CSV table of C-alpha atoms in Angstrom, one decimal:
chain,number,residue,atom,x,y,z
D,1,UNK,CA,-12.4,18.0,-21.0
D,2,UNK,CA,-12.7,20.8,-18.8
D,3,UNK,CA,-13.1,23.5,-21.4
D,4,UNK,CA,-16.2,21.9,-22.5
D,5,UNK,CA,-17.6,21.4,-18.8
D,6,UNK,CA,-20.3,24.0,-18.5
D,7,UNK,CA,-21.0,23.7,-15.0
D,8,UNK,CA,-17.7,24.8,-14.3
D,9,UNK,CA,-16.7,28.5,-13.8
D,10,UNK,CA,-14.0,30.4,-15.7
D,11,UNK,CA,-11.7,30.2,-12.5
D,12,UNK,CA,-12.5,26.4,-11.4
D,13,UNK,CA,-11.6,25.6,-15.3
D,14,UNK,CA,-8.4,27.5,-15.6
D,15,UNK,CA,-7.3,25.9,-12.1
D,16,UNK,CA,-8.2,22.5,-13.6
D,17,UNK,CA,-6.6,22.5,-16.6
D,18,UNK,CA,-3.7,24.1,-15.2
D,19,UNK,CA,-3.3,21.3,-12.8
D,20,UNK,CA,-3.6,18.5,-15.3
D,21,UNK,CA,-1.0,20.3,-17.7
D,22,UNK,CA,1.2,20.2,-14.8
D,23,UNK,CA,0.8,16.5,-13.7
D,24,UNK,CA,1.0,16.1,-17.6
D,25,UNK,CA,4.6,17.6,-17.3
D,26,UNK,CA,5.9,15.9,-14.3
D,27,UNK,CA,4.8,12.7,-15.8
D,28,UNK,CA,6.5,13.2,-19.1
D,29,UNK,CA,9.7,14.2,-17.2
D,30,UNK,CA,9.7,10.9,-15.4
D,31,UNK,CA,8.7,8.6,-18.5
D,32,UNK,CA,11.4,6.8,-19.7
D,33,UNK,CA,13.2,8.8,-22.9
D,34,UNK,CA,13.5,6.6,-25.9
D,35,UNK,CA,11.6,3.8,-24.6
D,36,UNK,CA,8.6,2.6,-27.0
D,37,UNK,CA,5.3,2.9,-25.0
D,38,UNK,CA,4.3,-0.4,-25.8
D,39,UNK,CA,3.5,-3.3,-23.2
D,40,UNK,CA,6.6,-5.5,-23.7
D,41,UNK,CA,8.9,-2.3,-23.5
D,42,UNK,CA,7.5,-1.0,-20.3
D,43,UNK,CA,7.6,-4.5,-18.5
D,44,UNK,CA,11.2,-4.8,-19.1
D,45,UNK,CA,12.3,-1.5,-17.7
D,46,UNK,CA,14.2,-1.8,-14.5
D,47,UNK,CA,11.3,0.5,-12.3
D,48,UNK,CA,8.5,-1.2,-13.7
D,49,UNK,CA,10.2,-4.8,-12.5
D,50,UNK,CA,11.3,-2.6,-8.9
D,51,UNK,CA,7.8,-1.8,-8.5
D,52,UNK,CA,6.2,-5.4,-9.3
D,53,UNK,CA,8.6,-7.2,-7.0
D,54,UNK,CA,7.2,-4.3,-4.4
D,55,UNK,CA,3.8,-5.1,-5.2
D,56,UNK,CA,4.5,-9.0,-4.9
D,57,UNK,CA,6.1,-8.7,-1.7
D,58,UNK,CA,3.5,-6.4,-0.4
D,59,UNK,CA,1.0,-9.0,-1.1
D,60,UNK,CA,3.2,-11.5,0.9
D,61,UNK,CA,2.8,-9.3,3.8
D,62,UNK,CA,-1.0,-8.6,3.5
D,63,UNK,CA,-2.1,-12.3,3.1
D,64,UNK,CA,0.0,-13.2,6.3
D,65,UNK,CA,-1.2,-10.1,8.3
D,66,UNK,CA,-4.9,-10.7,7.1
D,67,UNK,CA,-5.0,-14.6,7.9
D,68,UNK,CA,-2.9,-14.4,11.3
D,69,UNK,CA,-4.1,-11.3,12.7
D,70,UNK,CA,-7.5,-13.1,14.8
D,71,UNK,CA,-5.6,-16.0,15.5
D,72,UNK,CA,-2.4,-13.8,17.4
D,73,UNK,CA,-5.3,-11.7,19.2
D,74,UNK,CA,-7.2,-15.0,20.4
D,75,UNK,CA,-4.0,-16.2,22.1
D,76,UNK,CA,-4.6,-13.5,24.6
D,77,UNK,CA,-6.3,-15.6,27.6
D,78,UNK,CA,-10.1,-14.4,28.4
D,79,UNK,CA,-11.0,-12.9,25.2
D,80,UNK,CA,-14.5,-13.9,23.6
D,81,UNK,CA,-14.9,-14.2,20.0
D,82,UNK,CA,-16.7,-10.9,19.6
D,83,UNK,CA,-13.9,-9.2,21.7
D,84,UNK,CA,-11.1,-10.8,19.2
D,85,UNK,CA,-13.1,-9.3,16.1
D,86,UNK,CA,-13.2,-5.6,17.5
D,87,UNK,CA,-9.6,-5.7,18.4
D,88,UNK,CA,-8.9,-7.1,14.8
D,89,UNK,CA,-10.7,-4.5,13.6
D,90,UNK,CA,-8.5,-1.5,15.0
D,91,UNK,CA,-5.7,-1.9,12.6
D,92,UNK,CA,-8.1,-1.3,9.5
D,93,UNK,CA,-9.3,1.6,11.5
D,94,UNK,CA,-6.1,3.4,12.0
D,95,UNK,CA,-5.2,2.6,8.5
D,96,UNK,CA,-8.1,5.0,7.2
D,97,UNK,CA,-6.8,7.6,9.2
D,98,UNK,CA,-3.1,6.7,8.0
D,99,UNK,CA,-4.2,6.9,4.6
D,100,UNK,CA,-5.4,10.3,4.5
D,101,UNK,CA,-2.2,11.5,6.0
D,102,UNK,CA,0.0,10.1,3.6
D,103,UNK,CA,-1.7,10.4,0.6
D,104,UNK,CA,-2.3,14.3,1.8
D,105,UNK,CA,1.3,15.1,2.4
D,106,UNK,CA,2.1,12.7,-1.0
D,107,UNK,CA,0.3,15.2,-3.1
D,108,UNK,CA,1.6,18.1,-1.4
D,109,UNK,CA,5.4,17.2,-1.6
D,110,UNK,CA,5.0,15.1,-5.2
D,111,UNK,CA,7.0,12.4,-3.3
D,112,UNK,CA,5.6,9.0,-3.7
D,113,UNK,CA,8.6,6.9,-3.4
D,114,UNK,CA,9.2,8.3,0.3
D,115,UNK,CA,5.6,8.2,1.6
D,116,UNK,CA,5.3,4.4,0.1
D,117,UNK,CA,8.4,3.3,0.9
D,118,UNK,CA,8.8,4.7,4.4
D,119,UNK,CA,5.3,3.1,6.2
D,120,UNK,CA,6.2,0.1,4.5
D,121,UNK,CA,9.5,0.0,6.3
D,122,UNK,CA,7.9,0.9,9.5
D,123,UNK,CA,5.3,-1.7,9.0
D,124,UNK,CA,8.2,-4.4,8.3
D,125,UNK,CA,9.9,-3.4,11.3
D,126,UNK,CA,6.9,-4.1,13.4
D,127,UNK,CA,6.2,-7.4,12.3
D,128,UNK,CA,9.7,-8.3,12.9
D,129,UNK,CA,9.8,-6.9,16.3
D,130,UNK,CA,6.6,-8.4,17.1
D,131,UNK,CA,7.8,-12.0,15.9
D,132,UNK,CA,10.7,-11.9,17.9
D,133,UNK,CA,9.6,-10.7,21.3
D,134,UNK,CA,5.5,-11.7,21.1
D,135,UNK,CA,6.3,-14.7,24.0
D,136,UNK,CA,7.9,-11.8,26.0
D,137,UNK,CA,5.8,-8.9,25.6
D,138,UNK,CA,2.7,-7.6,26.9
D,139,UNK,CA,-0.6,-7.8,25.4
D,140,UNK,CA,-1.0,-4.1,25.1
D,141,UNK,CA,2.5,-3.9,23.1
D,142,UNK,CA,1.8,-6.9,21.0
D,143,UNK,CA,-1.7,-5.2,19.8
D,144,UNK,CA,0.5,-1.6,19.5
D,145,UNK,CA,2.8,-3.7,17.0
D,146,UNK,CA,0.0,-5.1,15.2
D,147,UNK,CA,-1.8,-1.7,15.0
D,148,UNK,CA,1.3,0.3,14.0
D,149,UNK,CA,2.2,-3.1,10.9
D,150,UNK,CA,-1.5,-3.1,9.7
D,151,UNK,CA,-2.2,0.4,9.4
D,152,UNK,CA,1.3,1.0,7.5
D,153,UNK,CA,0.9,-1.8,5.4
D,154,UNK,CA,-2.6,-0.8,4.2
D,155,UNK,CA,-2.4,3.2,4.8
D,156,UNK,CA,0.3,3.0,2.1
D,157,UNK,CA,-1.9,1.1,-0.8
D,158,UNK,CA,-2.9,4.5,-2.4
D,159,UNK,CA,0.4,6.0,-2.5
D,160,UNK,CA,2.2,3.1,-3.5
D,161,UNK,CA,0.0,2.4,-6.4
D,162,UNK,CA,0.1,5.8,-7.8
D,163,UNK,CA,3.5,5.5,-8.8
D,164,UNK,CA,2.6,3.1,-11.7
D,165,UNK,CA,0.6,6.3,-13.2
D,166,UNK,CA,3.8,8.2,-12.9
D,167,UNK,CA,6.1,6.1,-14.6
D,168,UNK,CA,4.0,4.2,-17.5
D,169,UNK,CA,2.8,6.0,-20.7
D,170,UNK,CA,-1.0,6.6,-20.5
D,171,UNK,CA,-1.3,4.4,-23.4
D,172,UNK,CA,-0.1,1.1,-21.6
D,173,UNK,CA,-0.6,2.2,-17.8
D,174,UNK,CA,-4.1,0.0,-17.6
D,175,UNK,CA,-2.3,-3.4,-19.1
D,176,UNK,CA,0.9,-3.0,-17.2
D,177,UNK,CA,-0.9,-2.3,-14.0
D,178,UNK,CA,-3.1,-5.3,-14.5
D,179,UNK,CA,-0.1,-7.7,-15.0
D,180,UNK,CA,1.5,-6.0,-12.0
D,181,UNK,CA,-1.5,-6.9,-10.0
D,182,UNK,CA,-1.6,-9.9,-11.2
D,183,UNK,CA,1.9,-10.8,-10.5
D,184,UNK,CA,1.3,-9.6,-7.1
D,185,UNK,CA,-1.2,-11.9,-6.3
D,186,UNK,CA,1.3,-14.8,-6.7
D,187,UNK,CA,2.6,-12.9,-3.7
D,188,UNK,CA,-0.7,-13.2,-1.7
D,189,UNK,CA,-0.6,-17.2,-2.7
D,190,UNK,CA,3.1,-17.5,-1.2
D,191,UNK,CA,2.1,-15.7,2.0
D,192,UNK,CA,-0.1,-18.1,3.1
D,193,UNK,CA,2.3,-20.9,3.6
D,194,UNK,CA,5.3,-18.6,4.5
D,195,UNK,CA,2.8,-17.6,7.4
D,196,UNK,CA,1.9,-21.0,8.0
D,197,UNK,CA,5.2,-22.4,8.1
D,198,UNK,CA,6.4,-19.2,10.7
D,199,UNK,CA,3.4,-20.3,12.8
D,200,UNK,CA,4.7,-23.9,13.0
D,201,UNK,CA,8.2,-23.1,13.8
D,202,UNK,CA,6.8,-20.8,16.6
D,203,UNK,CA,4.9,-23.7,18.1
D,204,UNK,CA,7.6,-25.9,17.7
D,205,UNK,CA,10.0,-23.4,19.5
D,206,UNK,CA,7.3,-23.1,22.4
D,207,UNK,CA,6.9,-26.6,23.1
């Protein structure tokens, strides 16, 4: 407990304790009243089911993006393997910046849903637009759409997962979060054949 942390000053100790109490109060307000703090009861709550679905769908997009990003970039004529590698790193580098911005504003406003849903919507829109217009776009436009999609997809992760700690009782947060993550892995398995099928259809149309 911060009460027993000898290296803290009185002012720091009071500030930390006050912050913890405020977070606990906010968390208690968001937990479902009257629902037992058990694994089974929490897993069947609508907010938890919706959160599980969002993690599963996030993993579908995640694996499709990871697998096909270098292949899409490599379709640009004249690029070496090294150049493809450097270009493939750009979305992840931008995600580092986006992650700092989203987590900062999420903590400032305590609005987790907006700062996770909005980036994911932007990422999805960029992927859809890129998929529909790839053949007619310049390489710069396609690369820009990939950067936006990847940066928003990865940058939203910390904010998205912080929702779990706010809607679940602390006694089952670990077990329920682990189960949600396991369900999300199923989405990753589903993402690969979905991405492969999309690429195959695109190739057929092109021929």
